[in-house]
Amino acid sequence: MIAEHAVPTSVELLRLDADSPRTAEVRRKVVGLRLAPGQQRFSGEAAHTLPRADTDPNRVPFAVLYRQTPVGFGIIDQRGILDEITAAPAEAVLLRAFYLDPEWQGRGIGRTACLALDPLVRSVRPEANEVVLTVNEANPAAVRAYRSGGFTATGERYLGGDAGPQLVMRRPVPYEGGAGDG
């Protein structure tokens, strides 16, 4: 067991749109991941959102692996609601349906996964210079988790969500080979 404040170093983000034996095995395990009690109104489980991502060429599903074990899931979306929440949608991606199984929360894995998004984002949309997301205002634990993963609130709100008003948050994706905010 990891100490509460330790930062895991064995976190990997694996694209689930590749056709390989490893990907197939991880996909089977990811659909068994669950949301924490009370979180169902804020996000959909991979059992529902993964098949939808498979049919949308703008969405790339991924697994969060901790020491090779699938512990979380998310989707990088190249379209979604980007036109509504960022001034430069062609230079951004949307992080959606992101969650960790409750058994793995509180260990720094989500924070580390957020900080490890850059190579995944670059593989999906090389020209992206930011990751944006919306998080429900009634979900302060998720807001704290995203902040610890490098996201900052933009000051904007998204009102089109099913479960109430959402904060818009962003995280820069530095250009390869250099620092900066793009």
C-alpha angles and dihedrals in degrees: 000000000000120000111252095250099037116112111229114232097189098073119127131178112216123194110231097201095081123098106233137120091249092051092047091052093048091047090055091052095043093059087060094058115108137207121243116261110281094019096094091088091058103044143012124242120246090249086071105026099044095064090048091051090051090061096046116075090202093061126076115189120209139185127225107224124194112193088342092306118119106240103155147017140211145159131231106211122194094196121013111118095333092122088060101045109035135045093222107042093165089062097046143066129208121233107212141165089020118162145135125227107260091245089065101042123110095034100097093256094119092048091049091047090053091049090049095054097100100084091044092049091047090052091053100038115006093190094055116119098177144033115216131189141170121230125188114254088224090062105074093163090061092046090054091046093051091047090053087051092058101267121134129196114254094207090246127113129212113215100182097085123116095232102046139276118350134201117234112227131182139193123194120238106211118223113260113268095018145062126240144083097280 
